[in-house]
Amino acid sequence: AGAAESPGSKAAEGVGGGPNTPGLPVTVAATGAAKVINASPGDRVILVVKATGTAEIEIPRLGRVETATRYAPARFDLVLPPKPGSYEVRDLGSTRVRATIDTRSDPA
């Protein structure tokens, strides 16, 4: 998986391996630009979200919420839905998007 810049100053990172295949964790920093994580429908994505303080991190479209602290990041072990989509990762109750998991296009 490599990092590249995409429009809007968002870092794009691919997740390889195909459906339900374990991959390397993808880390989202506590600060900085939102990251775009490219994956395929059905992929397993391990997402680690760092925080400078205590924060509840949510992926609303997947119904997932985890706690992150300064010392322990939020960890999500996901198997993405089989249909293409886009899934925002954000602070609970906030409009600040930390990352977007995008399965709408082929990450090749």
PDB file of C-alpha atoms in Angstrom:
ATOM      1  CA  ALA A   1       0.000   0.000   0.000  1.00  0.00           C
ATOM      2  CA  GLY A   2       1.390   3.337  -0.959  1.00  0.00           C
ATOM      3  CA  ALA A   3       0.504   6.898  -0.091  1.00  0.00           C
ATOM      4  CA  ALA A   4      -0.194   9.495  -2.756  1.00  0.00           C
ATOM      5  CA  GLU A   5      -1.757  12.929  -2.819  1.00  0.00           C
ATOM      6  CA  SER A   6      -5.211  13.272  -4.290  1.00  0.00           C
ATOM      7  CA  PRO A   7      -7.291  16.392  -4.971  1.00  0.00           C
ATOM      8  CA  GLY A   8      -8.213  18.397  -1.884  1.00  0.00           C
ATOM      9  CA  SER A   9      -4.925  17.605  -0.061  1.00  0.00           C
ATOM     10  CA  LYS A  10      -6.212  14.266   1.190  1.00  0.00           C
ATOM     11  CA  ALA A  11      -3.702  11.448   1.394  1.00  0.00           C
ATOM     12  CA  ALA A  12      -4.908   8.340  -0.439  1.00  0.00           C
ATOM     13  CA  GLU A  13      -3.861   4.925   0.799  1.00  0.00           C
ATOM     14  CA  GLY A  14      -4.735   1.593  -0.761  1.00  0.00           C
ATOM     15  CA  VAL A  15      -5.637  -1.580   1.097  1.00  0.00           C
ATOM     16  CA  GLY A  16      -4.787  -4.733  -0.797  1.00  0.00           C
ATOM     17  CA  GLY A  17      -5.465  -8.391  -0.476  1.00  0.00           C
ATOM     18  CA  GLY A  18      -8.972  -8.917  -1.801  1.00  0.00           C
ATOM     19  CA  PRO A  19     -12.104  -9.960   0.058  1.00  0.00           C
ATOM     20  CA  ASN A  20     -11.704 -10.886   3.733  1.00  0.00           C
ATOM     21  CA  THR A  21      -7.900 -11.075   3.528  1.00  0.00           C
ATOM     22  CA  PRO A  22      -6.040  -9.625   6.504  1.00  0.00           C
ATOM     23  CA  GLY A  23      -4.061  -6.530   5.626  1.00  0.00           C
ATOM     24  CA  LEU A  24      -1.717  -4.212   7.396  1.00  0.00           C
ATOM     25  CA  PRO A  25      -3.279  -1.690   9.779  1.00  0.00           C
ATOM     26  CA  VAL A  26      -4.017   1.737   8.312  1.00  0.00           C
ATOM     27  CA  THR A  27      -3.256   4.539  10.782  1.00  0.00           C
ATOM     28  CA  VAL A  28      -5.088   7.861  10.879  1.00  0.00           C
ATOM     29  CA  ALA A  29      -3.157  10.641  12.619  1.00  0.00           C
ATOM     30  CA  ALA A  30      -4.643  12.725  15.423  1.00  0.00           C
ATOM     31  CA  THR A  31      -4.197  15.924  13.419  1.00  0.00           C
ATOM     32  CA  GLY A  32      -3.778  16.911   9.795  1.00  0.00           C
ATOM     33  CA  ALA A  33      -5.688  16.399   6.583  1.00  0.00           C
ATOM     34  CA  ALA A  34      -8.337  13.724   6.253  1.00  0.00           C
ATOM     35  CA  LYS A  35      -7.053  10.470   4.755  1.00  0.00           C
ATOM     36  CA  VAL A  36      -8.748   8.612   1.910  1.00  0.00           C
ATOM     37  CA  ILE A  37      -8.454   4.843   2.263  1.00  0.00           C
ATOM     38  CA  ASN A  38      -9.094   3.012  -0.997  1.00  0.00           C
ATOM     39  CA  ALA A  39     -10.355  -0.552  -0.636  1.00  0.00           C
ATOM     40  CA  SER A  40     -12.519  -3.052  -2.467  1.00  0.00           C
ATOM     41  CA  PRO A  41     -15.978  -4.171  -1.352  1.00  0.00           C
ATOM     42  CA  GLY A  42     -15.600  -7.114   1.045  1.00  0.00           C
ATOM     43  CA  ASP A  43     -12.021  -6.231   2.027  1.00  0.00           C
ATOM     44  CA  ARG A  44     -10.853  -6.565   5.605  1.00  0.00           C
ATOM     45  CA  VAL A  45      -9.541  -3.219   6.862  1.00  0.00           C
ATOM     46  CA  ILE A  46      -7.797  -2.738  10.186  1.00  0.00           C
ATOM     47  CA  LEU A  47      -8.078   0.941  11.031  1.00  0.00           C
ATOM     48  CA  VAL A  48      -6.161   2.638  13.863  1.00  0.00           C
ATOM     49  CA  VAL A  49      -7.249   6.196  14.758  1.00  0.00           C
ATOM     50  CA  LYS A  50      -4.991   8.265  17.024  1.00  0.00           C
ATOM     51  CA  ALA A  51      -6.136  11.122  19.279  1.00  0.00           C
ATOM     52  CA  THR A  52      -4.449  13.841  21.340  1.00  0.00           C
ATOM     53  CA  GLY A  53      -7.036  13.430  24.124  1.00  0.00           C
ATOM     54  CA  THR A  54     -10.048  11.224  24.760  1.00  0.00           C
ATOM     55  CA  ALA A  55     -12.357  10.963  21.742  1.00  0.00           C
ATOM     56  CA  GLU A  56     -15.183   8.732  20.584  1.00  0.00           C
ATOM     57  CA  ILE A  57     -14.501   7.806  16.945  1.00  0.00           C
ATOM     58  CA  GLU A  58     -17.407   6.681  14.781  1.00  0.00           C
ATOM     59  CA  ILE A  59     -18.027   5.165  11.377  1.00  0.00           C
ATOM     60  CA  PRO A  60     -21.759   5.995  11.146  1.00  0.00           C
ATOM     61  CA  ARG A  61     -22.623   4.013   8.006  1.00  0.00           C
ATOM     62  CA  LEU A  62     -21.118   0.875   9.557  1.00  0.00           C
ATOM     63  CA  GLY A  63     -22.627   1.463  13.012  1.00  0.00           C
ATOM     64  CA  ARG A  64     -19.229   1.361  14.740  1.00  0.00           C
ATOM     65  CA  VAL A  65     -17.926   3.499  17.631  1.00  0.00           C
ATOM     66  CA  GLU A  66     -14.610   3.083  19.483  1.00  0.00           C
ATOM     67  CA  THR A  67     -12.790   5.159  22.097  1.00  0.00           C
ATOM     68  CA  ALA A  68      -9.390   6.706  21.446  1.00  0.00           C
ATOM     69  CA  THR A  69      -7.134   8.252  24.076  1.00  0.00           C
ATOM     70  CA  ARG A  70      -3.743   9.892  23.999  1.00  0.00           C
ATOM     71  CA  TYR A  71      -2.227   6.542  25.006  1.00  0.00           C
ATOM     72  CA  ALA A  72      -4.480   4.045  23.203  1.00  0.00           C
ATOM     73  CA  PRO A  73      -5.821   4.665  19.693  1.00  0.00           C
ATOM     74  CA  ALA A  74      -9.245   3.505  18.540  1.00  0.00           C
ATOM     75  CA  ARG A  75      -8.991   0.225  16.628  1.00  0.00           C
ATOM     76  CA  PHE A  76     -11.520  -1.008  14.087  1.00  0.00           C
ATOM     77  CA  ASP A  77     -11.231  -4.486  12.541  1.00  0.00           C
ATOM     78  CA  LEU A  78     -13.685  -4.242   9.654  1.00  0.00           C
ATOM     79  CA  VAL A  79     -14.958  -6.426   6.859  1.00  0.00           C
ATOM     80  CA  LEU A  80     -16.426  -3.939   4.415  1.00  0.00           C
ATOM     81  CA  PRO A  81     -19.902  -4.484   2.948  1.00  0.00           C
ATOM     82  CA  PRO A  82     -20.063  -6.305  -0.407  1.00  0.00           C
ATOM     83  CA  LYS A  83     -21.576  -3.304  -2.229  1.00  0.00           C
ATOM     84  CA  PRO A  84     -19.427  -0.269  -3.186  1.00  0.00           C
ATOM     85  CA  GLY A  85     -19.728   2.731  -0.891  1.00  0.00           C
ATOM     86  CA  SER A  86     -18.039   5.511   1.025  1.00  0.00           C
ATOM     87  CA  TYR A  87     -17.672   5.453   4.815  1.00  0.00           C
ATOM     88  CA  GLU A  88     -16.657   8.516   6.841  1.00  0.00           C
ATOM     89  CA  VAL A  89     -14.571   8.118   9.993  1.00  0.00           C
ATOM     90  CA  ARG A  90     -15.152  11.026  12.379  1.00  0.00           C
ATOM     91  CA  ASP A  91     -15.403  12.209  15.955  1.00  0.00           C
ATOM     92  CA  LEU A  92     -18.772  11.213  17.451  1.00  0.00           C
ATOM     93  CA  GLY A  93     -21.285  14.038  17.012  1.00  0.00           C
ATOM     94  CA  SER A  94     -18.866  16.103  14.932  1.00  0.00           C
ATOM     95  CA  THR A  95     -18.692  17.037  11.278  1.00  0.00           C
ATOM     96  CA  ARG A  96     -14.865  16.742  11.285  1.00  0.00           C
ATOM     97  CA  VAL A  97     -13.963  13.876   8.971  1.00  0.00           C
ATOM     98  CA  ARG A  98     -10.712  12.153   9.944  1.00  0.00           C
ATOM     99  CA  ALA A  99     -10.771   9.668   7.067  1.00  0.00           C
ATOM    100  CA  THR A 100     -12.993   8.206   4.370  1.00  0.00           C
ATOM    101  CA  ILE A 101     -12.965   4.529   3.410  1.00  0.00           C
ATOM    102  CA  ASP A 102     -13.848   4.432  -0.298  1.00  0.00           C
ATOM    103  CA  THR A 103     -14.879   1.198  -2.029  1.00  0.00           C
ATOM    104  CA  ARG A 104     -16.522   2.888  -5.025  1.00  0.00           C
ATOM    105  CA  SER A 105     -13.593   2.502  -7.417  1.00  0.00           C
ATOM    106  CA  ASP A 106     -10.964  -0.165  -8.047  1.00  0.00           C
ATOM    107  CA  PRO A 107      -7.944   0.566  -5.788  1.00  0.00           C
ATOM    108  CA  ALA A 108      -5.537  -1.039  -8.266  1.00  0.00           C
TER     109      ALA A 108
END
